[in-house]
Structure formats: C-alpha cells, structure tokens
PDB file of C-alpha atoms in Angstrom:
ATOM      1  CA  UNK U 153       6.385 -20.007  -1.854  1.00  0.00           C
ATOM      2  CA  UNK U 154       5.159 -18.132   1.277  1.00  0.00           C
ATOM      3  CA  UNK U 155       8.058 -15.777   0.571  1.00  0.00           C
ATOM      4  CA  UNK U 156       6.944 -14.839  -2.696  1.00  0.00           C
ATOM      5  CA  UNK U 157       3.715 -14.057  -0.977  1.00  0.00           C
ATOM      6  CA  UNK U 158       5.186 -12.209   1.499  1.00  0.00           C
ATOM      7  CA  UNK U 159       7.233 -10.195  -1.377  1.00  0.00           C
ATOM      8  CA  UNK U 160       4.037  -9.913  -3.607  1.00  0.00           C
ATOM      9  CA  UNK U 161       1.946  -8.433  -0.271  1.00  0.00           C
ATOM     10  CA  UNK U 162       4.576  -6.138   0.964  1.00  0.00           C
ATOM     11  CA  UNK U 163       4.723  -4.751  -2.714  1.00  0.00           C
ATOM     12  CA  UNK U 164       1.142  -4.373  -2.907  1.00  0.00           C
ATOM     13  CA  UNK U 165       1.022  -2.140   0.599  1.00  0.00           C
ATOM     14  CA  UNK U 166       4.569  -0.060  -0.174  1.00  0.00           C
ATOM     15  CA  UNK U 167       4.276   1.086  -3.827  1.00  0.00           C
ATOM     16  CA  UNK U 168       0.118   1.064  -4.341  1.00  0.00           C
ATOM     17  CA  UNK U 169      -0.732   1.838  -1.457  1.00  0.00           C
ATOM     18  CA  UNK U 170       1.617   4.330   0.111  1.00  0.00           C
ATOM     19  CA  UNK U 171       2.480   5.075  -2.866  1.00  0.00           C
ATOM     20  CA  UNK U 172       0.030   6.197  -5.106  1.00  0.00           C
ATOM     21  CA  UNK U 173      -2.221   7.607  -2.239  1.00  0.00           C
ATOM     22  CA  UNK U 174       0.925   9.797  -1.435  1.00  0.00           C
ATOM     23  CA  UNK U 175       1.371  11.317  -4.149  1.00  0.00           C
ATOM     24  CA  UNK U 176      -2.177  11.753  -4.968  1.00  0.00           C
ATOM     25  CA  UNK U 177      -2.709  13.267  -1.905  1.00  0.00           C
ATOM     26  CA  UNK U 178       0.392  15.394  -2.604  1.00  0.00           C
ATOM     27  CA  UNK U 179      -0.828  17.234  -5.752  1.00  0.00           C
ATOM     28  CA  UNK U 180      -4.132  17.532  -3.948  1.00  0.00           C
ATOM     29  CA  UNK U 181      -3.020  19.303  -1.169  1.00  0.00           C
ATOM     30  CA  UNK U 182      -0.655  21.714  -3.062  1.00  0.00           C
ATOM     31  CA  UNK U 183      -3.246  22.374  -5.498  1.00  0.00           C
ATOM     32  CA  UNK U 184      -6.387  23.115  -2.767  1.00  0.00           C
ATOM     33  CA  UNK U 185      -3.932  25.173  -0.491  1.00  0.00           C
ATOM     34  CA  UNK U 186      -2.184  26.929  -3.719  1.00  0.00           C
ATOM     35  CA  UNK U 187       1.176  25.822  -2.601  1.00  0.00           C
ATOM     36  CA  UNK U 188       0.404  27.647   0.898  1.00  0.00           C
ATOM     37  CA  UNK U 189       0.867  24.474   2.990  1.00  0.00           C
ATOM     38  CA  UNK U 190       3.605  21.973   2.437  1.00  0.00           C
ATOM     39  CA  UNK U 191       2.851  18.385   2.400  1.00  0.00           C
ATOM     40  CA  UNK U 192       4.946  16.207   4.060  1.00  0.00           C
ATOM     41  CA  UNK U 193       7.708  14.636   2.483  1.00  0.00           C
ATOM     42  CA  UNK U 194      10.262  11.712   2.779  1.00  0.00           C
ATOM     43  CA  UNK U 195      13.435  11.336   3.245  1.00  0.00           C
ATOM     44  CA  UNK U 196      16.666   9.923   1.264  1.00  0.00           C
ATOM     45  CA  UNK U 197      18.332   7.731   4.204  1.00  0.00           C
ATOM     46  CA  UNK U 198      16.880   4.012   4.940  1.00  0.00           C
ATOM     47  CA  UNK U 199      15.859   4.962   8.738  1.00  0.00           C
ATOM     48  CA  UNK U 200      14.608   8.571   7.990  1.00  0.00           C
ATOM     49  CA  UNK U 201      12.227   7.083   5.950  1.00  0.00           C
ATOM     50  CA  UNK U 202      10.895   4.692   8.233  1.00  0.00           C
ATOM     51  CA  UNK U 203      11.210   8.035  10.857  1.00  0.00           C
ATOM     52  CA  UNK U 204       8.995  10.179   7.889  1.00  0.00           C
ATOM     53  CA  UNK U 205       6.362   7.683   7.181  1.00  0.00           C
ATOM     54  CA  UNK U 206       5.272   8.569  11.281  1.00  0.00           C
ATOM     55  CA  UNK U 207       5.065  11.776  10.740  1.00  0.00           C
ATOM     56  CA  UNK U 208       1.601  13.197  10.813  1.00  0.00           C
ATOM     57  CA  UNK U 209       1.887  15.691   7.573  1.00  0.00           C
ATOM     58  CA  UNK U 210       3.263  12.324   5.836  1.00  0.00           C
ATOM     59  CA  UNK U 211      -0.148  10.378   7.060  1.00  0.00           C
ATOM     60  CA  UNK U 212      -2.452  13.527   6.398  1.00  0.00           C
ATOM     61  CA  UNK U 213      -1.337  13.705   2.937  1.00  0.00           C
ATOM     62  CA  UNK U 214      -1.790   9.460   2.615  1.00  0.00           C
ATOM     63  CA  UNK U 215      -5.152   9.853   3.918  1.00  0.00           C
ATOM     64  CA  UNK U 216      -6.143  13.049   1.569  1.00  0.00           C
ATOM     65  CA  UNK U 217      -4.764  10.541  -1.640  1.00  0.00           C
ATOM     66  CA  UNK U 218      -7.011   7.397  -0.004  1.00  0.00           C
ATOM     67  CA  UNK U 219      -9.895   9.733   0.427  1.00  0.00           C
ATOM     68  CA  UNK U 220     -10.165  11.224  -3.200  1.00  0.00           C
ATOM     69  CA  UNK U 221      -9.607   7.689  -4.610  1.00  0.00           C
ATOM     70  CA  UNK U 222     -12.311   5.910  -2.553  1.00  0.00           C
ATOM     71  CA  UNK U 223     -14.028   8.726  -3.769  1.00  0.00           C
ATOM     72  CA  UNK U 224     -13.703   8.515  -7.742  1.00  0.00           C
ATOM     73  CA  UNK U 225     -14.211   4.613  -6.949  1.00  0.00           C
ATOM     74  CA  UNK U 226     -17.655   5.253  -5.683  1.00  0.00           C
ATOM     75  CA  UNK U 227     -18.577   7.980  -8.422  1.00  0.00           C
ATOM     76  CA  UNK U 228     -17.015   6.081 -10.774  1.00  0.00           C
ATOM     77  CA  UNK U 229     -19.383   2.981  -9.489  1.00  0.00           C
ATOM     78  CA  UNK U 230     -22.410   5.450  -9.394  1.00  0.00           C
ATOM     79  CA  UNK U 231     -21.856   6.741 -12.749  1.00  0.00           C
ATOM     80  CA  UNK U 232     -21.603   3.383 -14.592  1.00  0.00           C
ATOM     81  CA  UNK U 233     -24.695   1.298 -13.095  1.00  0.00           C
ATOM     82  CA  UNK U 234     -26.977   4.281 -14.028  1.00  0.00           C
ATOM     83  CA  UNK U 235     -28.154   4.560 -17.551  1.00  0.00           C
TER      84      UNK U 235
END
C-alpha cells in the first residue's frame, strides 16, 4: 500500500508539477521575450535529464509556469467570491 502512495505522490510532483508549470512557463517565456530568449529544455537520455532539471534556465522557466498559475488561482478566487 505505501508503494502505491509512494507511486501516486511521485506522479503528482513529476507530471503536474514539473510538468505543467514547465511548459506553462515555456510558452510564457517565448511569448514575453518574442522567441528572443530560449527557455531551457530537457534532455532525451535518463541521466541528462536528471543533469537538466538542475539547470537554472530549466528552474527559471518552472518558476515563471508556478508563478502565472498561482496567479490565475488567486484571480480566479477574486473573481468568483465577488458579485
């Protein structure tokens, strides 16, 4: 049981997480720089992912996808308690 809950966890933190704050962040940045600066990216082998996910472009561009969503969650919040 504790490894399904293990499974379930590290699921939640590598896909929704990583993931989708990536990736948001990715089209952010392209988009506000007009395809001026790169984003970082990842890599195709097991350990140069692991070695990408350090780098600090790769972390920027996490923390520009977390940003905007905490964002929308608090407009979004804002938006729906007022009448």
């Amino acid at each position: 049981m504790e490894l399904i809950i293990e499974l379930i966890v590290w699921f939640i933190i590598e896909v929704v997480f990583w993931g989708i704050m990536f990736w948001t962040g990715y089209v952010l940045t392209l988009i506000v720089t007009l395809g001026q600066w790169t984003p970082g990216h990842t890599e195709r082998g097991k350990d140069k992912k692991k070695e990408s996910r350090r780098e600090t472009k790769f972390i920027v561009t996490a923390i520009i996808g977390a940003l905007f969503w905490i964002g929308f969650g608090i407009t979004l919040i804002i938006v729906m308690k007022n009448p």
